[in-house]
C-alpha angles and dihedrals in degrees: 000000000000087000094052093046090051092050090052092050092050092048099054090044082056097052093043089053086051096053098048093053092052098045110126112252098039116148091228096065123066109229127182104234136170102246121215129198114283096005105090139005119232107232136194098267090050090050092056097047090052094054091050091052097042106038117136114174110270096024148005118259141170144069115342137179124238129248114253098242121058118197124238090254133001137189111227110168137015123197143186091167138347119192121206111259135208127224089255101044127109111227126218125203114207129187145162126242118191087200135014105277150162111261137198108209110186135157136195141151119289093218106035116240111131100025082241112175132174124192119184113220115246115266138157106294112192133207110276128021116002127183125205107204162178097049106159112209093210097061094069117338096060090047098054088039095236111170130216096246086059100047120102129191134190138179120199128189089203143047098243127118093202127041120351151104115326136172120215115230142224105213109197142162124250085220095053132089123262090222089071091065122084121250093202129053115221107139137049136203122204122177119201131188121214115222093191133027108282123203089200140288138186137246130216135199119211132196111234122000121290114013102356130148113299108242099181143001123189137167122248118211132223120302136191118204139272090025113101129227137204133233120200128189141158130221128198115259097215096084142028130212143108121324129196121211109199124190125193117187131186122212120227080224101080092199090059110089114240114246131217132201131202121201121186118205134164118241113214108174096199121070111211115251093232086059 
């Protein structure tokens, strides 16, 4: 009788142990989940798996989770010009490099709905105008119904997530006519995403890097995360050189320090005829 009771107890323990080891969400079992802000950090293993599952030749593209800690303010897109695309279009991203450089070319939704992410694979980028293509809309953008007005593209020349070197982009379609694109660059449009509620702030545009001449200074209104907001400014077309965009924001929580970011880029007023 004692042997039978012991056998029953051991069987129950084994069943409980099996259930615990196979409960959904167990950290020992890799799972594919849609990540939401503040819920789960994307670790290196998740990133490698995501790249393998979303490898599309010259880029990685698909639905991707969001990092746990959102910065107070983040640059998510920087445009010279953007064309409207159709679902059967092939996109091209063009940008200028003062010198050969490593590049991080990424794309995401301005207003996050589907958690879309595109990341170009590393390649040799040269001095002058560069082009990233092909980027077929039908592969992912059309499937997720991401419209042109909600797509942001960013080219960074460093591995930073805050201040640093960037290159504004021309986003165009293979099917469109080149006459629709600007031959002179005079206007820039940067999109920022706040990670905290902001009561306001301002941005400044400097001629040259460092303490150069202030070309423009404009206020920024109150902002609520995670909604993006644009900054638009113009530069004179009769000169070229380095420019610094500085943004300072004021958190609604007065106990939180007001962060600032500085982004340097090279202003080239004439677009090459081959672009």
